[in-house]
Short mmCIF file of C-alpha atoms and ligand atoms in Angstrom, two decimals:
data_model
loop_
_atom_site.label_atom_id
_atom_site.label_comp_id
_atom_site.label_asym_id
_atom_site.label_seq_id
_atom_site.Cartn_x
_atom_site.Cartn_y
_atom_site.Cartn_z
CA UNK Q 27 23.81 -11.58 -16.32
CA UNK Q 28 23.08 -8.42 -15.68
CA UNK Q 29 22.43 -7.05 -19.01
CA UNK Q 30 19.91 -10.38 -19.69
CA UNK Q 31 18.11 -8.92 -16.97
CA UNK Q 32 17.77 -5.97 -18.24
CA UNK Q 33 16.44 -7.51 -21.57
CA UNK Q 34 13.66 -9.35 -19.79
CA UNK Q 35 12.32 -6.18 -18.27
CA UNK Q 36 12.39 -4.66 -21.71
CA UNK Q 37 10.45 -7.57 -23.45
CA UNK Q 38 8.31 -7.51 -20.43
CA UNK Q 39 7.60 -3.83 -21.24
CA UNK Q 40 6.93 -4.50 -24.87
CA UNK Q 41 4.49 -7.30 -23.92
CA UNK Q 42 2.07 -5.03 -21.50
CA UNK Q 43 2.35 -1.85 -23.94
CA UNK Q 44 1.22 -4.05 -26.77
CA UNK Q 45 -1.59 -5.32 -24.38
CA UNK Q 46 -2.50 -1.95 -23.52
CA UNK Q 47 -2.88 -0.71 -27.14
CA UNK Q 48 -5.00 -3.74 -27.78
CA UNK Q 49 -7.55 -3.05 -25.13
CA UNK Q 50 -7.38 0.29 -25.65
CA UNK Q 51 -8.19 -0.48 -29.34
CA UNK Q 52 -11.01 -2.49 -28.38
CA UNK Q 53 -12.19 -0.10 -25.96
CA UNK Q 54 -12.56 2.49 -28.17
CA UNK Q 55 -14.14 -0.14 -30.92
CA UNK Q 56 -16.67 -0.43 -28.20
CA UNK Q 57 -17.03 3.17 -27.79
CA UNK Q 58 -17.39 3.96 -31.29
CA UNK Q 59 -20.25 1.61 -31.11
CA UNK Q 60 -21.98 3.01 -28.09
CA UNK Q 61 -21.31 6.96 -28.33
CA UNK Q 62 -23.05 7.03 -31.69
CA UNK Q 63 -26.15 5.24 -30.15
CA UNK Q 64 -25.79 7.57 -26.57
CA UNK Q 65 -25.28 10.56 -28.76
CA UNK Q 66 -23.72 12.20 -25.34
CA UNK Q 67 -21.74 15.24 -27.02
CA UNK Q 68 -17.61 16.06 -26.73
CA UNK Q 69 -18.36 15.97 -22.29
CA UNK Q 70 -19.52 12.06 -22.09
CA UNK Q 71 -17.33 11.14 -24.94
CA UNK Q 72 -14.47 12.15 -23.30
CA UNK Q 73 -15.41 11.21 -20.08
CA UNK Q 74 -16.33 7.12 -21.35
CA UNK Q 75 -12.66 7.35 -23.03
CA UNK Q 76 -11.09 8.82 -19.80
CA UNK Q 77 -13.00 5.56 -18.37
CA UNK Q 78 -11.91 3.08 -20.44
CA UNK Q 79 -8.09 4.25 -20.45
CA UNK Q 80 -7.47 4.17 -16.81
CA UNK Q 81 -8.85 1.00 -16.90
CA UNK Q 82 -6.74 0.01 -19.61
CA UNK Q 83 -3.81 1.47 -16.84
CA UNK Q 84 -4.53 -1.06 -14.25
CA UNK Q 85 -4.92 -3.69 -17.07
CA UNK Q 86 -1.04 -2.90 -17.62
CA UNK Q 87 -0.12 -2.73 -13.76
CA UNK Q 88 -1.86 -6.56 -13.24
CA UNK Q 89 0.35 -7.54 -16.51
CA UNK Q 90 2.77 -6.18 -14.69
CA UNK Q 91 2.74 -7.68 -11.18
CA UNK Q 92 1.70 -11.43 -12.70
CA UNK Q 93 5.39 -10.70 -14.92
CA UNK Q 94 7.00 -10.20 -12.24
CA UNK Q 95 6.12 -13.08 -9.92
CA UNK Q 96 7.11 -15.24 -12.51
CA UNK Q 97 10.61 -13.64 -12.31
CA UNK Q 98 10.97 -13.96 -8.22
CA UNK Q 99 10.13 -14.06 -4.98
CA UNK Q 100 10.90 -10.58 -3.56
CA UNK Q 101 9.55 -7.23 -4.09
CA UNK Q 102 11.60 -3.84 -3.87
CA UNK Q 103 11.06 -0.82 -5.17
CA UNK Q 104 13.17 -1.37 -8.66
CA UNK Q 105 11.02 -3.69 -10.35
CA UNK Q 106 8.77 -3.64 -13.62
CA UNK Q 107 6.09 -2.78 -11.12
CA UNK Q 108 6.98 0.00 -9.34
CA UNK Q 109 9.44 1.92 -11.11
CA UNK Q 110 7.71 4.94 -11.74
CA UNK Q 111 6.17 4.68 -15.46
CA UNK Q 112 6.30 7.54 -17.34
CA UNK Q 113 2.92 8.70 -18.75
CA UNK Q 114 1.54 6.80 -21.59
CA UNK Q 115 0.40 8.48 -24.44
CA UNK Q 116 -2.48 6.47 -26.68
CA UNK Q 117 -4.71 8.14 -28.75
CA UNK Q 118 -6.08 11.78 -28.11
CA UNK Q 119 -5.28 10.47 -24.09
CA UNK Q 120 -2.60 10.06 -21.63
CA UNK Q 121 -2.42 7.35 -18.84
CA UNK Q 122 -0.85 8.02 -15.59
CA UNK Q 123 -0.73 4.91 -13.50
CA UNK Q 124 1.13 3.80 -10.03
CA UNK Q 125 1.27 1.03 -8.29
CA UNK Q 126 1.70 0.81 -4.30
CA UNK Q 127 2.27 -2.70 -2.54
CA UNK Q 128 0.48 -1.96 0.91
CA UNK Q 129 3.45 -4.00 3.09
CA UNK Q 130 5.21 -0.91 3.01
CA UNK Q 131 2.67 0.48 5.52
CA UNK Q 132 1.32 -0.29 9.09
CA UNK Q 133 -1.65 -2.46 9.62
CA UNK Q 134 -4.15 -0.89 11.64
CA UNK Q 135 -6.36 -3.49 11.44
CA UNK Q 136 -4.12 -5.98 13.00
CA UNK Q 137 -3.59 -3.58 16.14
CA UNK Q 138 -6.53 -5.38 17.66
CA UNK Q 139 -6.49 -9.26 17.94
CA UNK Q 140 -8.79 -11.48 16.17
CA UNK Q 141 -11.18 -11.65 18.79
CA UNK Q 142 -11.48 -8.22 18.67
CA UNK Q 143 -11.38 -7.83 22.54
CA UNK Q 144 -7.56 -7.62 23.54
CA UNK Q 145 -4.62 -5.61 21.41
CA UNK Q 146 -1.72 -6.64 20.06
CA UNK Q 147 0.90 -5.66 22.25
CA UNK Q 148 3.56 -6.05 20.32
CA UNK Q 149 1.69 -4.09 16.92
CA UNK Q 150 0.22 -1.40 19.01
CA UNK Q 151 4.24 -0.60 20.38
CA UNK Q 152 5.03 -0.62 16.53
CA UNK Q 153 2.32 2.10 16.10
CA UNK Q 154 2.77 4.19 18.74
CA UNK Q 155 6.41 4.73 17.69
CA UNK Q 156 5.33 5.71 14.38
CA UNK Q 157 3.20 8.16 15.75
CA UNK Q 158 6.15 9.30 18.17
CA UNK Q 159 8.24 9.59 14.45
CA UNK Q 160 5.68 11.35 12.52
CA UNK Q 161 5.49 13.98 15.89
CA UNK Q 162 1.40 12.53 16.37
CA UNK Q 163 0.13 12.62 19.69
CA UNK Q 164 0.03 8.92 21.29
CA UNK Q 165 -3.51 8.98 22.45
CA UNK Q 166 -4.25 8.21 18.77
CA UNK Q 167 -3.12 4.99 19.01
CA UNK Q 168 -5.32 4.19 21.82
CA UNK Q 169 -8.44 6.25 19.69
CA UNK Q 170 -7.68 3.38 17.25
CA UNK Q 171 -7.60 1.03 19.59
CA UNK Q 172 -11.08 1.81 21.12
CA UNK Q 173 -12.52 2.23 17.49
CA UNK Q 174 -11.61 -1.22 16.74
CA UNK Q 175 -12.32 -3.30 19.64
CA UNK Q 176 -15.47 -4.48 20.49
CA UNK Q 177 -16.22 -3.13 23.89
CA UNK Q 178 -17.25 0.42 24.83
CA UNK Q 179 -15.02 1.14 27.65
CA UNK Q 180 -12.74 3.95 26.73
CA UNK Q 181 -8.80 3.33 27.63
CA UNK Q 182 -6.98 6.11 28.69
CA UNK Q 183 -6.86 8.95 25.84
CA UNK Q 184 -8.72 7.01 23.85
CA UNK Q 185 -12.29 7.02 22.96
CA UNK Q 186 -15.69 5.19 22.28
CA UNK Q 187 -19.57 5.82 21.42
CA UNK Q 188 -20.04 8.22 24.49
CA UNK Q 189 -17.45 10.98 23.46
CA UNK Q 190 -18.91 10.33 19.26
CA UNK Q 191 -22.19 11.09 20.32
CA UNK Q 192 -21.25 14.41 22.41
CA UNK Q 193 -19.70 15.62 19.01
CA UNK Q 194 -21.80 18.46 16.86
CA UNK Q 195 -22.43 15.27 14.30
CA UNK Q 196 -22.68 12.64 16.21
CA UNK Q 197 -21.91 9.10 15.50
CA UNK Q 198 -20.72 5.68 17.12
CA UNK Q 199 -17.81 3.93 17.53
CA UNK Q 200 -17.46 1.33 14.59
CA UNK Q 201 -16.31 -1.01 17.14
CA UNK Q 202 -15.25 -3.53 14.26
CA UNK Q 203 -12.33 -3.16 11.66
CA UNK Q 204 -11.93 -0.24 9.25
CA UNK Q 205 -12.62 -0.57 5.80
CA UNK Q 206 -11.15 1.93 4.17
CA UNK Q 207 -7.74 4.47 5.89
CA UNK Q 208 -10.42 7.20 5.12
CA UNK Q 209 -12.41 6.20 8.11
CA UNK Q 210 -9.43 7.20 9.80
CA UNK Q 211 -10.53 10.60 9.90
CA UNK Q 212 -13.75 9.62 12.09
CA UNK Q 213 -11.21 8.39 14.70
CA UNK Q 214 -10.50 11.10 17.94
CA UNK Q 215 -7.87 12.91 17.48
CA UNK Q 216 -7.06 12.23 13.88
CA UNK Q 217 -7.22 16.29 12.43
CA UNK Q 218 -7.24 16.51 9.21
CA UNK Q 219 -3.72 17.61 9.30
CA UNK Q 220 -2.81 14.14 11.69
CA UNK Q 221 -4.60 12.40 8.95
CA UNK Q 222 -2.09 13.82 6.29
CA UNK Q 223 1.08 12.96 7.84
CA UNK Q 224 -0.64 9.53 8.73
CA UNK Q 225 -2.31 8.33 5.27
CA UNK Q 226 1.16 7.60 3.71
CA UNK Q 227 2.07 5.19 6.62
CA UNK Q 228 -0.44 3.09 7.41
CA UNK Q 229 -2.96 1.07 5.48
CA UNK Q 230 -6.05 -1.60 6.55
CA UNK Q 231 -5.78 -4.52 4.05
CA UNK Q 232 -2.28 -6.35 3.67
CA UNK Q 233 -0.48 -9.61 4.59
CA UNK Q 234 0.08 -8.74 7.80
CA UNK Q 235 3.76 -8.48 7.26
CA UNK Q 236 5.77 -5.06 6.82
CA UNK Q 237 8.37 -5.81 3.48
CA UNK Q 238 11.69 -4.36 4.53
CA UNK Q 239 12.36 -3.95 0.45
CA UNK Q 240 9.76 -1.63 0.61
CA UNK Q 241 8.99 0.00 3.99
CA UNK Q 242 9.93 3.98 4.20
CA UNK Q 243 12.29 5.03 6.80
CA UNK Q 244 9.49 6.06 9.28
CA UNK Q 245 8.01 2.19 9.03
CA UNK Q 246 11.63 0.95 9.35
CA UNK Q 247 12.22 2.82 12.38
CA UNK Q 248 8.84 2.18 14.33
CA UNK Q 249 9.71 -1.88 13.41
CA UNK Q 250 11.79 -1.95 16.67
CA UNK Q 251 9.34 -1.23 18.69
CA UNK Q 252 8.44 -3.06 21.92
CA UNK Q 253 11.77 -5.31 21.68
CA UNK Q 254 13.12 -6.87 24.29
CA UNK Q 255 15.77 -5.52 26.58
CA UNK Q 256 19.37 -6.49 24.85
CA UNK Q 257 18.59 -4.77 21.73
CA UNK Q 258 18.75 -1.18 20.80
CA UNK Q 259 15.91 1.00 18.67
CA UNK Q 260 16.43 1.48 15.05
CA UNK Q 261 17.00 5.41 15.07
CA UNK Q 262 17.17 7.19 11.61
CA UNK Q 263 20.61 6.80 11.08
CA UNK Q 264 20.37 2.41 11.39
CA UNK Q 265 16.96 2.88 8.66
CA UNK Q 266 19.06 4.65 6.41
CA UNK Q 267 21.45 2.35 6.32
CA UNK Q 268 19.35 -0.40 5.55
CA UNK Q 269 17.67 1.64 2.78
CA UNK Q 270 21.26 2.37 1.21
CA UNK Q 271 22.13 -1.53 1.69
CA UNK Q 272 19.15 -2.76 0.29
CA UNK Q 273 19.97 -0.56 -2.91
CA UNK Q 274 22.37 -3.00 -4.48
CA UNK Q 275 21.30 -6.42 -2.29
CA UNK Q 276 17.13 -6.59 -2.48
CA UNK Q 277 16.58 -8.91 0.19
CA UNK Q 278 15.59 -12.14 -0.35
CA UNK Q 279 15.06 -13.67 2.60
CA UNK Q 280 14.34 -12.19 6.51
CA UNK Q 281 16.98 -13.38 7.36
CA UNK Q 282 19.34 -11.58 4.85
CA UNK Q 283 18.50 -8.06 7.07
CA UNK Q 284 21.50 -9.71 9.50
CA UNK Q 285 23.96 -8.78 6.79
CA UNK Q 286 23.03 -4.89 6.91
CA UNK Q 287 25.09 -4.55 10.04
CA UNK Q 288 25.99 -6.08 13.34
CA UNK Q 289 23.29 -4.00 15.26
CA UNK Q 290 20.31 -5.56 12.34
CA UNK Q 291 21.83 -8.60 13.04
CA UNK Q 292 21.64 -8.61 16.94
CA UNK Q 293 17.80 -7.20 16.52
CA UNK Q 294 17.13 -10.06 14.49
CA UNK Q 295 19.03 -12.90 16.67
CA UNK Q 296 17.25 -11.09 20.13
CA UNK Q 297 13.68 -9.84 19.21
CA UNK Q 298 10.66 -11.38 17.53
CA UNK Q 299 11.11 -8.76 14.76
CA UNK Q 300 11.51 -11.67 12.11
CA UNK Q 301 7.71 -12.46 13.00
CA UNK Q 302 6.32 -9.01 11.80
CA UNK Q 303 8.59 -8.48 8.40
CA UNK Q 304 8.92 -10.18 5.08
CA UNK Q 305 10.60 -9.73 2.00
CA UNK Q 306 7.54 -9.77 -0.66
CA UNK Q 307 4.38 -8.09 -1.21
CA UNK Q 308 0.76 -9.13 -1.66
CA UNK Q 309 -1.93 -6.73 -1.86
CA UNK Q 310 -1.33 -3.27 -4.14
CA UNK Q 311 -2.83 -0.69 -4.56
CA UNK Q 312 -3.25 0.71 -7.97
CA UNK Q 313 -4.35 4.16 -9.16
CA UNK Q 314 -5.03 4.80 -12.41
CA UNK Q 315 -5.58 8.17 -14.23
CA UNK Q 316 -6.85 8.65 -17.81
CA UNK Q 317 -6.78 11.84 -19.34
CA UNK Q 318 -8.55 13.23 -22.46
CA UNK Q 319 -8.50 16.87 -23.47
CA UNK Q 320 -8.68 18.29 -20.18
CA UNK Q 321 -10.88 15.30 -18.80
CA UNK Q 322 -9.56 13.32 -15.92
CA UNK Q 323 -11.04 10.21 -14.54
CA UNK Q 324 -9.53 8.02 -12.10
CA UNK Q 325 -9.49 4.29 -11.03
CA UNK Q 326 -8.84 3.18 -7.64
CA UNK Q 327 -8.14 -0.62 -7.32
CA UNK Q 328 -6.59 -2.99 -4.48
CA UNK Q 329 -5.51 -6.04 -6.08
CA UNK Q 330 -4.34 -9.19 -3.90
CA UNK Q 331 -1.72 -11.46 -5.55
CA UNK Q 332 -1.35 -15.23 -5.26
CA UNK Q 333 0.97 -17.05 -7.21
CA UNK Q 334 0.85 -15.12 -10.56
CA UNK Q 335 -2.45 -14.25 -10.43
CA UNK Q 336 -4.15 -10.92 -9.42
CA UNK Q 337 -7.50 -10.59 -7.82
CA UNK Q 338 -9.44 -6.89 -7.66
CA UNK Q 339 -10.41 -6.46 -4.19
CA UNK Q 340 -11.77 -3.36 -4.75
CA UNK Q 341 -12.48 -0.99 -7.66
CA UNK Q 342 -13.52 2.31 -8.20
CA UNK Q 343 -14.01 4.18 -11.07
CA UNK Q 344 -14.24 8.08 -9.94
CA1 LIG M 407 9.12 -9.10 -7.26
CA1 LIG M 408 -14.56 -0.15 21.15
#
């Protein structure tokens, strides 16, 4: 069983390598065509070809993630899709591409309800014990808060259009949701060294649901947040258990978490943690670098998954 397994994952390799060479042969057919019109010397050569490979990356990475859908419904961090790929070497270039699903992370986006008046109690506990983790100060959380909420009444430590427009640049509060974690940065409080330790943690397009096959210890941890009474935190020791149990059983279902140990189990059975986890991934974030003689260019992509199908939510080619 397990060796077919492994044999899938190696035809499934096969299969988006030989896709890759193909588009990168096209690609370069294409190129061919238009450097000898553009005439735009070794530079713009290189830099079209640097282009057109990283694209060719995230061409493999949506092979990738429609291949493995097929195969279940789970994500963890062994798959075809985010094992880390070695670079790929085609032609005079190299392509360096990962992919990221963004369940691993915090929403901040969801901290606020939909209305956009009240927060989510039960989120904004989840996030203020990541910030607690990470060593942040809390009034962050309530920064956040403010940004995203519609009203400009400041809570405590946190922060709206008056204090923005007191700064040397000023600014207003967005008052509406982020679109992008670099607009983190415009938030009180968030330094650019706060923003550092937070990027990695937190994103502001996802399903909503944190994927225990994929969540970092720090995410694990701030999950207990805001429980009930009856049920104790997950410290560092209880997150690193899961991650060691989830090794050699992915999770498949919520519900599995009950088999790490009696303590998961008795979170599960007395707090509403089962609403704000899953065991699969939607949106991912792929980043995609081609290479060519020294020449680096770069795409940025968020694709959203349903069913086996992958649809670019963003794209940037830097
Ligand atoms: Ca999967
Ligand atoms: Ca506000």
């Amino acid at each position: 069983m397990k060796r077919l397994r492994g044999n899938e994952d190696g035809i499934a390799l096969l299969v988006t390598l030989l896709v890759l060479v193909l588009i990168v042969a096209l690609a370069n057919e294409i190129f061919r065509i238009g450097a000898r019109a553009a005439q735009t010397g070794a530079y713009g050569r290189d830099s079209i070809e640097c282009g057109l490979l990283a694209e060719a990356g995230t061409g493999a990475a949506r092979i990738a993630l429609r291949q493995d859908a097929r195969e279940n419904s789970y994500d963890t961090l062994d798959e075809f899709w985010s094992r880390p790929v070695p670079p790929i070497e085609l032609g005079n270039g190299v392509i360096n591409v990962t992919v990221e699903d963004e369940e691993r992370k915090i929403d901040l986006n969801l901290l606020v309800m939909p209305n956009g008046i009240a927060p989510d109690e039960q989120r904004l506990a989840i996030f203020r014990r990541l910030l607690d983790i990470l060593g942040i100060d809390g009034a962050v959380a309530d920064a956040v808060v403010d940004w995203l909420d519609a009203d400009d009444s400041p809570r405590v430590g946190g922060a709206e259009t008056a204090y923005y427009q007191g700064l040397p640049y000023p600014y207003s509060a967005k008052n509406d949701l982020f679109d992008t974690v670099d607009e983190l940065r415009l938030v009180k409080g968030v330094t650019g060294e706060v923003f550092e330790k937070l990027r990695p943690f937190v994103t502001v397009f996802s399903s909503a649901k944190v994927n225990i096959n994929t969540a970092p210890k720090e995410v694990i941890m701030a999950l207990s947040a805001g429980s009930i009474a009856g049920a104790g935190e997950i410290g560092p020791a209880e997150a690193d258990q899961l991650i060691a149990y989830r090794r050699d059983h992915p999770f498949r279902s919520v519900s599995d978490i009950k088999n790490v140990s009696p303590f998961f189990a008795d979170l599960y059975g007395k707090t509403l943690l089962q609403n704000y986890i899953d065991v699969r991934s939607t949106v991912f974030h792929v980043r995609s670098i081609g290479t060519v003689a020294g020449t680096a260019r770069t795409v940025d992509a968020i694709g959203l998954r349903s069913g086996n199908e992958i649809q670019w939510r963003f794209w940037r080619l830097e």
